[in-house]
Every structure is written in structure tokens, then in C-alpha cells.
Amino acid sequence: MSRDIKPSFEEIKIELEPEQRFFYQRDSDGDIVLVDEIQIFAYAKQITLFGTHFSVDYEDKTILKAADRSFMNFEMNLLGEYSDSEG
């Protein structure tokens, strides 16, 4: 029996609790973002991380909170599909 599953065009929004938040270092400038929200747009195979942006000066050893929030868009690529069952 096969089921037709309709694709969802809605975004999934996950707001992280303080103990779930994590830092992500941006490749473009080395600044860091404290990620507090994740949005998943499954149909487009995209994930977006949102958070508080901190400018980092590695030479002067200073960190400054930026005025604007930051977001990073990622594209999902399937690397493989696995199952724990043997059947």
C-alpha cells in the first residue's frame, strides 16, 4: 500500500531555550552568532539560523554586540538514507 504524501510549503520555526543555544562562527568574517532560532523550509531544502551577532576583533581581543540580528541560510544535501531495521 502506498500513501501519497503532500509536500508542506510551511516553514518550521524552532525557538531555542537558553540552554539549547549555540555559537556559530561565520565563514565570511570570523564574527560569531549566538543562534536562538532555527527555521526549516523542507520543501526548498533550506535551513536558516537566526541569532545575536557579535563582531570579533581577534587582534585586539575584543567582542562587541552588533546592533542588528544576523541570519545564515544553508542548503540541505542528502548524503545517504539509513534504517536501523534489517527488513
CSV table of C-alpha atoms in Angstrom, one decimal:
chain,number,residue,atom,x,y,z
A,1,MET,CA,0.0,0.0,0.0
A,2,SER,CA,1.5,3.4,-1.0
A,3,ARG,CA,0.5,6.7,0.5
A,4,ASP,CA,0.7,10.0,-1.3
A,5,ILE,CA,2.3,12.5,1.0
A,6,LYS,CA,1.7,16.1,0.1
A,7,PRO,CA,4.7,18.4,0.4
A,8,SER,CA,4.4,21.1,3.1
A,9,PHE,CA,5.2,24.6,1.9
A,10,GLU,CA,5.1,25.9,5.5
A,11,GLU,CA,8.3,26.8,7.4
A,12,ILE,CA,9.0,25.1,10.7
A,13,LYS,CA,10.2,27.6,13.3
A,14,ILE,CA,12.2,26.3,16.4
A,15,GLU,CA,12.9,28.9,19.1
A,16,LEU,CA,15.8,27.6,21.2
A,17,GLU,CA,15.7,27.8,25.0
A,18,PRO,CA,18.8,29.4,26.6
A,19,GLU,CA,20.4,26.0,27.4
A,20,GLN,CA,19.9,24.9,23.7
A,21,ARG,CA,21.5,28.0,22.1
A,22,PHE,CA,24.9,27.7,20.4
A,23,PHE,CA,27.6,29.8,18.8
A,24,TYR,CA,28.2,29.7,15.1
A,25,GLN,CA,31.3,31.3,13.6
A,26,ARG,CA,30.7,33.0,10.2
A,27,ASP,CA,33.0,32.0,7.4
A,28,SER,CA,32.9,35.4,5.8
A,29,ASP,CA,34.4,37.5,8.6
A,30,GLY,CA,35.1,35.3,11.6
A,31,ASP,CA,32.3,37.0,13.6
A,32,ILE,CA,30.2,34.8,15.9
A,33,VAL,CA,26.4,34.5,16.2
A,34,LEU,CA,24.6,33.2,19.2
A,35,VAL,CA,21.9,31.1,17.5
A,36,ASP,CA,18.5,31.3,19.2
A,37,GLU,CA,16.1,30.4,16.4
A,38,ILE,CA,16.2,27.8,13.6
A,39,GLN,CA,13.8,27.8,10.6
A,40,ILE,CA,13.4,24.8,8.3
A,41,PHE,CA,11.9,25.1,4.9
A,42,ALA,CA,11.7,21.5,3.9
A,43,TYR,CA,10.2,21.9,0.5
A,44,ALA,CA,13.1,24.2,-0.6
A,45,LYS,CA,15.6,22.1,1.4
A,46,GLN,CA,16.8,25.1,3.3
A,47,ILE,CA,17.7,25.8,6.9
A,48,THR,CA,18.2,29.3,8.3
A,49,LEU,CA,19.9,30.1,11.6
A,50,PHE,CA,19.0,33.4,13.4
A,51,GLY,CA,20.7,35.0,16.3
A,52,THR,CA,22.6,37.8,18.0
A,53,HIS,CA,25.6,38.9,16.1
A,54,PHE,CA,28.9,39.7,17.8
A,55,SER,CA,31.8,41.4,16.0
A,56,VAL,CA,35.1,39.8,17.0
A,57,ASP,CA,38.5,41.6,16.8
A,58,TYR,CA,41.0,38.8,17.2
A,59,GLU,CA,44.0,41.2,17.2
A,60,ASP,CA,42.7,43.4,20.0
A,61,LYS,CA,40.9,40.5,21.7
A,62,THR,CA,37.5,42.3,21.9
A,63,ILE,CA,34.0,41.2,21.2
A,64,LEU,CA,31.2,43.8,20.5
A,65,LYS,CA,27.5,43.1,20.2
A,66,ALA,CA,26.3,44.3,16.8
A,67,ALA,CA,23.1,46.3,16.6
A,68,ASP,CA,21.4,44.0,14.0
A,69,ARG,CA,20.5,40.4,14.3
A,70,SER,CA,22.2,38.0,11.9
A,71,PHE,CA,20.9,35.1,9.8
A,72,MET,CA,22.6,32.4,7.8
A,73,ASN,CA,21.0,30.4,5.1
A,74,PHE,CA,22.1,26.8,4.4
A,75,GLU,CA,21.1,24.4,1.7
A,76,MET,CA,20.5,20.8,2.7
A,77,ASN,CA,22.1,18.0,0.7
A,78,LEU,CA,21.2,14.3,1.2
A,79,LEU,CA,24.3,12.3,2.0
A,80,GLY,CA,22.5,9.0,2.5
A,81,GLU,CA,19.4,7.3,3.8
A,82,TYR,CA,19.7,4.7,6.6
A,83,SER,CA,17.5,2.5,8.7
A,84,ASP,CA,18.0,0.5,11.9
A,85,SER,CA,15.7,-2.3,10.7
A,86,GLU,CA,17.0,-5.2,8.7
A,87,GLY,CA,13.8,-5.9,6.8
